[in-house]
PDB file of N, CA and C in Angstrom:
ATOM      1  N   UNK A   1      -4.411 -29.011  -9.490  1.00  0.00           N
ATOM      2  CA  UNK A   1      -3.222 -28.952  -8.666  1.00  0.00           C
ATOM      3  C   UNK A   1      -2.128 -28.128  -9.352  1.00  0.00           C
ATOM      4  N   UNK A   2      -2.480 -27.945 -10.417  1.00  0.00           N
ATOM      5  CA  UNK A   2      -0.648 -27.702 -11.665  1.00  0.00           C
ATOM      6  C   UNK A   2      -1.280 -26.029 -11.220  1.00  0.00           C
ATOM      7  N   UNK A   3      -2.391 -25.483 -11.104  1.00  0.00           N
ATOM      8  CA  UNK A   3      -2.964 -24.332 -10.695  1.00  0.00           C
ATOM      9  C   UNK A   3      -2.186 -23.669  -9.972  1.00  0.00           C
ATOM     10  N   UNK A   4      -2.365 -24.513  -8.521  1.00  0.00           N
ATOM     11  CA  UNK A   4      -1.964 -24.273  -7.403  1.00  0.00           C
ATOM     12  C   UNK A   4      -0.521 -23.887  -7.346  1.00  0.00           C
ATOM     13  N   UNK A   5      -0.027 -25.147  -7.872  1.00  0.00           N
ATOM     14  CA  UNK A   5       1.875 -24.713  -8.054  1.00  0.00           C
ATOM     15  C   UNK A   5       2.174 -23.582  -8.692  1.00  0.00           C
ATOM     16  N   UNK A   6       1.224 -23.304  -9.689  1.00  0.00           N
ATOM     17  CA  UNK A   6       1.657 -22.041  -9.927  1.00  0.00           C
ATOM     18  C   UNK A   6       1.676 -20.931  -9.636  1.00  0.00           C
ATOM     19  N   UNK A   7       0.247 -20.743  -8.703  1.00  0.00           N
ATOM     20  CA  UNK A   7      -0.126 -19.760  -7.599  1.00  0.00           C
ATOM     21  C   UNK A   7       1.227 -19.838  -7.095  1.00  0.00           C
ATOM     22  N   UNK A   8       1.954 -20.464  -6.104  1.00  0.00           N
ATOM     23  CA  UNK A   8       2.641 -21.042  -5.225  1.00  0.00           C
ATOM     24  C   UNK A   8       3.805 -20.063  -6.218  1.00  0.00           C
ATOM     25  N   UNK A   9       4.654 -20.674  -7.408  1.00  0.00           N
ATOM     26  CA  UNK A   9       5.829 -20.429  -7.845  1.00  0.00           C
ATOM     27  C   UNK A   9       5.608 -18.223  -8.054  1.00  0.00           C
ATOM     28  N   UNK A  10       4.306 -18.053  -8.601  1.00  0.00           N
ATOM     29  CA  UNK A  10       4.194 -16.823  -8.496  1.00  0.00           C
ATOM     30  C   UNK A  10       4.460 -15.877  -7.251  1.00  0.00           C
ATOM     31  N   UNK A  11       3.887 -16.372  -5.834  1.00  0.00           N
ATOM     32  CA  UNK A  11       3.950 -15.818  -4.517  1.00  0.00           C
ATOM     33  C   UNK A  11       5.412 -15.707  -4.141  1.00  0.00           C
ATOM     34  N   UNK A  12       6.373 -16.914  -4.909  1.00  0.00           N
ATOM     35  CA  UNK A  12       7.607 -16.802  -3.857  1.00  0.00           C
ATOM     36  C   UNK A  12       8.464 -15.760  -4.937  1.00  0.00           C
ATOM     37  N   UNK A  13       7.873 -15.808  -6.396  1.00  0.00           N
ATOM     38  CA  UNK A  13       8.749 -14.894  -7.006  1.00  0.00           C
ATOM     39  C   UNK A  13       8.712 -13.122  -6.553  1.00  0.00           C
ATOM     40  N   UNK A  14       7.509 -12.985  -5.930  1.00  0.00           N
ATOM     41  CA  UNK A  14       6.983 -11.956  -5.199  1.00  0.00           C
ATOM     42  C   UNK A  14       7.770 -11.304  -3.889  1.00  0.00           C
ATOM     43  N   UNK A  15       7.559 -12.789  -3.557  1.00  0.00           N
ATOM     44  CA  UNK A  15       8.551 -12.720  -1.994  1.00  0.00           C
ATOM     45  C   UNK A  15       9.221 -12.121  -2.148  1.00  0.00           C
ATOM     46  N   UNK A  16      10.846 -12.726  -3.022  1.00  0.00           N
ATOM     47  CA  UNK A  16      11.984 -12.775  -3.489  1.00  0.00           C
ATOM     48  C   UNK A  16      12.200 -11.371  -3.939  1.00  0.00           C
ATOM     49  N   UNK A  17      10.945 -10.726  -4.328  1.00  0.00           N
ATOM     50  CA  UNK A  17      11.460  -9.379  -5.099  1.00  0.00           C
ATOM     51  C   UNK A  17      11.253  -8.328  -3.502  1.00  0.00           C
ATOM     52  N   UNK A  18      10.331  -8.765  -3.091  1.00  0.00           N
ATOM     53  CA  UNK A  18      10.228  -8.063  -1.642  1.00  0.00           C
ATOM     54  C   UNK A  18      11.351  -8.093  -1.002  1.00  0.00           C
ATOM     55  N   UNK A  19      12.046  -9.248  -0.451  1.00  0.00           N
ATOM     56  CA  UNK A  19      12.946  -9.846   0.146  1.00  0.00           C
ATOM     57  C   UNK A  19      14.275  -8.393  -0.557  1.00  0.00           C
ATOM     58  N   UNK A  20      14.649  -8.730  -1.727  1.00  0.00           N
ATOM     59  CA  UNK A  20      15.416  -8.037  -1.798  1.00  0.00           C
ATOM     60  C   UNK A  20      15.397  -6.415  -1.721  1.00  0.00           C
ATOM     61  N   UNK A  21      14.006  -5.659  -2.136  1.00  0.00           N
ATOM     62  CA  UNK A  21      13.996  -4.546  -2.132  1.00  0.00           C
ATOM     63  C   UNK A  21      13.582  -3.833  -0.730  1.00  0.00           C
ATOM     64  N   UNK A  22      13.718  -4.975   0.603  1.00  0.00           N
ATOM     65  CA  UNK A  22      13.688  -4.405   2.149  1.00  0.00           C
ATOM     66  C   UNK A  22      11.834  -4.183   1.669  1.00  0.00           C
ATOM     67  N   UNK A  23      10.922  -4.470   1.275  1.00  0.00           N
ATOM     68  CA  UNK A  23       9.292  -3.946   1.111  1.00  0.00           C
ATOM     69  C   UNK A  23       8.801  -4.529   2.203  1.00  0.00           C
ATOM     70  N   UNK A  24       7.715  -4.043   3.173  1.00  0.00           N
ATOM     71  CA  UNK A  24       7.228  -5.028   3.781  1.00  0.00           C
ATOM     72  C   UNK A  24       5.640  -5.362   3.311  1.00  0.00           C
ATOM     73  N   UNK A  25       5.434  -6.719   3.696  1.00  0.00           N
ATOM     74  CA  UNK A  25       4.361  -7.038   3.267  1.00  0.00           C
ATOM     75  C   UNK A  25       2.917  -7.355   3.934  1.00  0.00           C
ATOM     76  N   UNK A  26       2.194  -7.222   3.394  1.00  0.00           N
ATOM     77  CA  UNK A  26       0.495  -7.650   3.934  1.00  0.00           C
ATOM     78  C   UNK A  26       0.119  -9.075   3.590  1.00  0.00           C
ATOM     79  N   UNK A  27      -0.226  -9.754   4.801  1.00  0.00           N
ATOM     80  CA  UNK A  27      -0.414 -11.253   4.174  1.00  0.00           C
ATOM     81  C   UNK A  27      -1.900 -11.579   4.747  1.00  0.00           C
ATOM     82  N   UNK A  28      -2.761 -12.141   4.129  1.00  0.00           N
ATOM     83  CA  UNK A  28      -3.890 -12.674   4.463  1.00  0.00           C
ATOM     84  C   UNK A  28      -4.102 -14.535   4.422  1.00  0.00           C
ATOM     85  N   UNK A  29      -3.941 -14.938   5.186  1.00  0.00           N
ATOM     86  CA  UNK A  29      -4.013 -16.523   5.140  1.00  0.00           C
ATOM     87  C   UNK A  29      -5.561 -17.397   4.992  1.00  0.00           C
ATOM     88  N   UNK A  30      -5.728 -18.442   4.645  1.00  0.00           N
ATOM     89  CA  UNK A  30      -6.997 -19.393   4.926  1.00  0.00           C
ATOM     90  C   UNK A  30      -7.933 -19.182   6.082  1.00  0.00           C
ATOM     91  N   UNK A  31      -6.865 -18.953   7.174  1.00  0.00           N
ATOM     92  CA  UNK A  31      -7.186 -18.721   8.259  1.00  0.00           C
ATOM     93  C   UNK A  31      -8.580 -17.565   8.882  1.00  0.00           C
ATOM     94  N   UNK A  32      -8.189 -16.365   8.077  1.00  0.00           N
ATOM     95  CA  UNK A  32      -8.105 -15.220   7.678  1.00  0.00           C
ATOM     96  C   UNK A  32      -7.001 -14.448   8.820  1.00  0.00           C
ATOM     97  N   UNK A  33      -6.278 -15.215   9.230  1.00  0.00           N
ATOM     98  CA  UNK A  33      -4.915 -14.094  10.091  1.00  0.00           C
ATOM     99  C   UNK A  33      -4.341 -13.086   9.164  1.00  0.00           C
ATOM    100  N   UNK A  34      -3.690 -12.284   9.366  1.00  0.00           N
ATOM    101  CA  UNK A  34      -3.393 -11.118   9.008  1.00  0.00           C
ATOM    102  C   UNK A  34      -2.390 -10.755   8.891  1.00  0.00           C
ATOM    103  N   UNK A  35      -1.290 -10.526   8.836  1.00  0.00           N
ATOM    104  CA  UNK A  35       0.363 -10.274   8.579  1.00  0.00           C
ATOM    105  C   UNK A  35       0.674  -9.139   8.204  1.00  0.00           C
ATOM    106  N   UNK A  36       1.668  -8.082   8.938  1.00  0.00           N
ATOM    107  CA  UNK A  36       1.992  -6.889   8.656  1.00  0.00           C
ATOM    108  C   UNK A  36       3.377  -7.520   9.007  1.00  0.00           C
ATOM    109  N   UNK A  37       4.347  -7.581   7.762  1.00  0.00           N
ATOM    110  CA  UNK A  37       5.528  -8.157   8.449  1.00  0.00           C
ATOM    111  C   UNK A  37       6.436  -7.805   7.459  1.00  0.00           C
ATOM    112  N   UNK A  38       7.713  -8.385   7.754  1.00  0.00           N
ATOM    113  CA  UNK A  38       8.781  -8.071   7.080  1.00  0.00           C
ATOM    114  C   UNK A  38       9.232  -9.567   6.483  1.00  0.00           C
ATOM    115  N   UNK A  39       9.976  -9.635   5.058  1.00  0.00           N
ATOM    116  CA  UNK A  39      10.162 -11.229   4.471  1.00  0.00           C
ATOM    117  C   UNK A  39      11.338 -11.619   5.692  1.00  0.00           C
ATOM    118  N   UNK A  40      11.960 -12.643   6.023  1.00  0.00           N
ATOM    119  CA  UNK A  40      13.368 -12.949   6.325  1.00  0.00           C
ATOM    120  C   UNK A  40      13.700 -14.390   5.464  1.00  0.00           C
ATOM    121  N   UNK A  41      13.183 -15.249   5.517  1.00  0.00           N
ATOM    122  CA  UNK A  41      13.562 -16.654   4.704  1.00  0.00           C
ATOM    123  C   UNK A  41      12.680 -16.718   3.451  1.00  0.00           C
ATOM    124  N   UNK A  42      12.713 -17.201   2.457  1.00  0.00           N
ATOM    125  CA  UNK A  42      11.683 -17.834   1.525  1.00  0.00           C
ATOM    126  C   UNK A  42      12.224 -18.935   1.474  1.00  0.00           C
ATOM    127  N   UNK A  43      11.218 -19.884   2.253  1.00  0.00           N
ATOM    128  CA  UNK A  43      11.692 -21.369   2.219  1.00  0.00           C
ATOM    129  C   UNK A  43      10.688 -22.297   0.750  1.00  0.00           C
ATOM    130  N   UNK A  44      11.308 -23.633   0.932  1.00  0.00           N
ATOM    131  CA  UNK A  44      10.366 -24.202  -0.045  1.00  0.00           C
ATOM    132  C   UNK A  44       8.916 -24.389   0.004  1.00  0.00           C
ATOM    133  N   UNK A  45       8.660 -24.939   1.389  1.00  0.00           N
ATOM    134  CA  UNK A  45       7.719 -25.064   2.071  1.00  0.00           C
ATOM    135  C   UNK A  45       6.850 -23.599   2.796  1.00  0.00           C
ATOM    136  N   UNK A  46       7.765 -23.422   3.592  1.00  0.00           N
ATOM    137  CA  UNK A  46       7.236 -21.707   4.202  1.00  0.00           C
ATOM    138  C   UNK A  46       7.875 -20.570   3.368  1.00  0.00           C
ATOM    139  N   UNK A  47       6.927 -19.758   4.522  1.00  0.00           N
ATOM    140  CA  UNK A  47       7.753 -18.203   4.320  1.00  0.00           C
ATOM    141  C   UNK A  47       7.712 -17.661   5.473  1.00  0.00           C
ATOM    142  N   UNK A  48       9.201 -17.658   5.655  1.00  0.00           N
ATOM    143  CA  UNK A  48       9.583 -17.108   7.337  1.00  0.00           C
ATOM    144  C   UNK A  48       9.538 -15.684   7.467  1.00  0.00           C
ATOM    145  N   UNK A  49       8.712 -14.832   8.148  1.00  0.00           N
ATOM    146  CA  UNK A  49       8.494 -13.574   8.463  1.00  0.00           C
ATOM    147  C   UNK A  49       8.476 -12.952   9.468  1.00  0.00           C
ATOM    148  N   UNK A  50       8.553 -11.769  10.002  1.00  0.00           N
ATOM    149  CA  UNK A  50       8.449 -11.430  11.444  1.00  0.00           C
ATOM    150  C   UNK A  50       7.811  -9.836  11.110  1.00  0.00           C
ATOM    151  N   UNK A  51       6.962  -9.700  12.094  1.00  0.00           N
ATOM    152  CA  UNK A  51       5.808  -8.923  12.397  1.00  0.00           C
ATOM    153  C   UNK A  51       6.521  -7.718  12.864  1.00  0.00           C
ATOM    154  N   UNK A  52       6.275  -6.860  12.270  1.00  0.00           N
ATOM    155  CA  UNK A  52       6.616  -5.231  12.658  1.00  0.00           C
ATOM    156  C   UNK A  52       5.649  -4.558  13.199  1.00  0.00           C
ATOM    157  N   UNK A  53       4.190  -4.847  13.161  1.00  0.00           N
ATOM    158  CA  UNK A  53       3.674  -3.828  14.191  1.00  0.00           C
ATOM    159  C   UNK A  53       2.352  -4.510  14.888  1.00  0.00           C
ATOM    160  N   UNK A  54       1.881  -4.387  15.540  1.00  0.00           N
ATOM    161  CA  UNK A  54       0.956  -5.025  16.527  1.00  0.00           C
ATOM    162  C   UNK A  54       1.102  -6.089  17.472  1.00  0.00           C
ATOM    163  N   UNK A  55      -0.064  -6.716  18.027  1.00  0.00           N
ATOM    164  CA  UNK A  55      -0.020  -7.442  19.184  1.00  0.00           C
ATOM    165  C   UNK A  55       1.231  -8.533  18.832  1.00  0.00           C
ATOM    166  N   UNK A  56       2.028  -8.924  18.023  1.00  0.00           N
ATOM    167  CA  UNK A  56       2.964  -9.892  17.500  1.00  0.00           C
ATOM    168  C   UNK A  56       4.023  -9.052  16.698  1.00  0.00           C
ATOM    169  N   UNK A  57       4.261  -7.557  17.406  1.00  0.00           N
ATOM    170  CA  UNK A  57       5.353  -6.858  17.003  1.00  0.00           C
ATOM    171  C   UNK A  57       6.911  -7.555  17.529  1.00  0.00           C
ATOM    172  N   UNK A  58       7.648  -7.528  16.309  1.00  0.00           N
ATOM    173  CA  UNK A  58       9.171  -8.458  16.017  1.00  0.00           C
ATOM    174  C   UNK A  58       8.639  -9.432  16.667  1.00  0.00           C
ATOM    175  N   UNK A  59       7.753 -10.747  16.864  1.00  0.00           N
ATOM    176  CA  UNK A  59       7.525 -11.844  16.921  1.00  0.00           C
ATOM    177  C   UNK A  59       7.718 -12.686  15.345  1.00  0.00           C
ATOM    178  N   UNK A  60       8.424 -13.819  15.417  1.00  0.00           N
ATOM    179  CA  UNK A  60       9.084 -14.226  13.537  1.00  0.00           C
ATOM    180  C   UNK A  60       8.022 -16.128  13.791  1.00  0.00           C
ATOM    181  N   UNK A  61       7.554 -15.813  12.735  1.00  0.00           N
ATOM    182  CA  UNK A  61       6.788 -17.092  12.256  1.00  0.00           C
ATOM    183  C   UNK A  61       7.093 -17.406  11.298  1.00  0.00           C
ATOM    184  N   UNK A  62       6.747 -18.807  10.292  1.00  0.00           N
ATOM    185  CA  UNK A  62       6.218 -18.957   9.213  1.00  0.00           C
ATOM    186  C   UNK A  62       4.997 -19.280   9.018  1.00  0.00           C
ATOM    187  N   UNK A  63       4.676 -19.245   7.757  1.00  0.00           N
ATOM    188  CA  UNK A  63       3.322 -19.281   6.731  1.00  0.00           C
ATOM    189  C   UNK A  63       3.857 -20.775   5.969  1.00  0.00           C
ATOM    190  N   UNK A  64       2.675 -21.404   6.182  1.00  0.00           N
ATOM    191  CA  UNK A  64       2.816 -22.409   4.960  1.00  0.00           C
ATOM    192  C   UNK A  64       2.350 -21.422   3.832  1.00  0.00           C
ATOM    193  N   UNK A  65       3.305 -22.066   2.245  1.00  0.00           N
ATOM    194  CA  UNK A  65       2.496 -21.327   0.919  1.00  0.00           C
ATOM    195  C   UNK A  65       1.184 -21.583   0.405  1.00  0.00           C
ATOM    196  N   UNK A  66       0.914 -22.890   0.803  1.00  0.00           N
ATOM    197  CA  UNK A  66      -0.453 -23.111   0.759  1.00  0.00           C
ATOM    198  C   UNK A  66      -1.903 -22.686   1.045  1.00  0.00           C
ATOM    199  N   UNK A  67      -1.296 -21.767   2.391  1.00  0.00           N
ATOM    200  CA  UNK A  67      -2.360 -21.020   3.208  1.00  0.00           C
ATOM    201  C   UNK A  67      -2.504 -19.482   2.604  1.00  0.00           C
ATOM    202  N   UNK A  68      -1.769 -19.321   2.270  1.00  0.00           N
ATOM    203  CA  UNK A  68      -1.667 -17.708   1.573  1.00  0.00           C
ATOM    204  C   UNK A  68      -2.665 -17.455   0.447  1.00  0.00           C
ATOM    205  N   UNK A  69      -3.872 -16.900   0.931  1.00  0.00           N
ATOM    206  CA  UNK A  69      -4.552 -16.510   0.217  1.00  0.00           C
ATOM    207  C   UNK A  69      -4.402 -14.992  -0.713  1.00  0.00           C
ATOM    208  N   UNK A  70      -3.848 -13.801   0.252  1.00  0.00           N
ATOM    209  CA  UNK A  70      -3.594 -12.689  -0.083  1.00  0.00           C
ATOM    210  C   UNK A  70      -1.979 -12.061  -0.233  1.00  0.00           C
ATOM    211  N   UNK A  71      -1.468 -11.717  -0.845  1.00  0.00           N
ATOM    212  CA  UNK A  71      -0.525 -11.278  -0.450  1.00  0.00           C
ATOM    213  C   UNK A  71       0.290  -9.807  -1.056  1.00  0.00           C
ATOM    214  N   UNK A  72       0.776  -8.671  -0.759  1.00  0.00           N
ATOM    215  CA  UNK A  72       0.527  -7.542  -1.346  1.00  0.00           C
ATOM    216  C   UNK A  72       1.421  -6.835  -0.518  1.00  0.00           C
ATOM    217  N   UNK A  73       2.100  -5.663  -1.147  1.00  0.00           N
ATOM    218  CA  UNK A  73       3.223  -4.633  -0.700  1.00  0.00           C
ATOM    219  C   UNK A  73       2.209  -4.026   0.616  1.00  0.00           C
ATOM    220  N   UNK A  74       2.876  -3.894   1.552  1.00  0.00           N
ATOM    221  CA  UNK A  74       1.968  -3.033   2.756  1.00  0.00           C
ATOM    222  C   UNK A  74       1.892  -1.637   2.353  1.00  0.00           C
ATOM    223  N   UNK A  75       0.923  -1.309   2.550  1.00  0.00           N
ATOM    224  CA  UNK A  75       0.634   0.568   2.160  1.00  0.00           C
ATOM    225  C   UNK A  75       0.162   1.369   3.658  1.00  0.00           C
ATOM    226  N   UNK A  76       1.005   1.733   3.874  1.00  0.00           N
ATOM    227  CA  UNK A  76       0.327   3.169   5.735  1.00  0.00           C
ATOM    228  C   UNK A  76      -1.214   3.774   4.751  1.00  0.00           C
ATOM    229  N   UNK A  77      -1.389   4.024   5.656  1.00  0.00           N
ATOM    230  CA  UNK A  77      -2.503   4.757   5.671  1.00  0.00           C
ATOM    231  C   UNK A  77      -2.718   6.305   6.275  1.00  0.00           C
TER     232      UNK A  77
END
């Protein structure tokens, strides 16, 4: 579990650096859903985001941190 939290404390320090430098990000969940989005909240629990391009373009969700399997600066192609 002490693993996990740390996974966890690493992802939001990630966020946080995203968050401030406007980056958007690629998220891959448990689920395997997919996230092309932009940060807006880093909560304790979630991470509130909203989708910049596809079928859930500017649609704003959160992610539990728990579910976040992947997570990574978005790169175009």
């Amino acid at each position: 579990m002490e693993k996990i939290k740390e996974n966890i404390e690493r992802l939001k320090g990630k966020a946080e650096v995203f968050l401030k430098n406007n980056t958007r990000a690629f998220i891959i969940d448990t689920f395997n859903n997919y996230y092309f989005c932009d940060i807006l909240v880093i909560g304790e629990d979630y991470l509130y985001i909203q989708h910049f391009t596809g079928k859930k373009k500017l649609e704003k969700e959160r992610i539990l941190w728990f579910d976040i399997i992947k997570f990574d600066e978005y790169n175009e192609r």
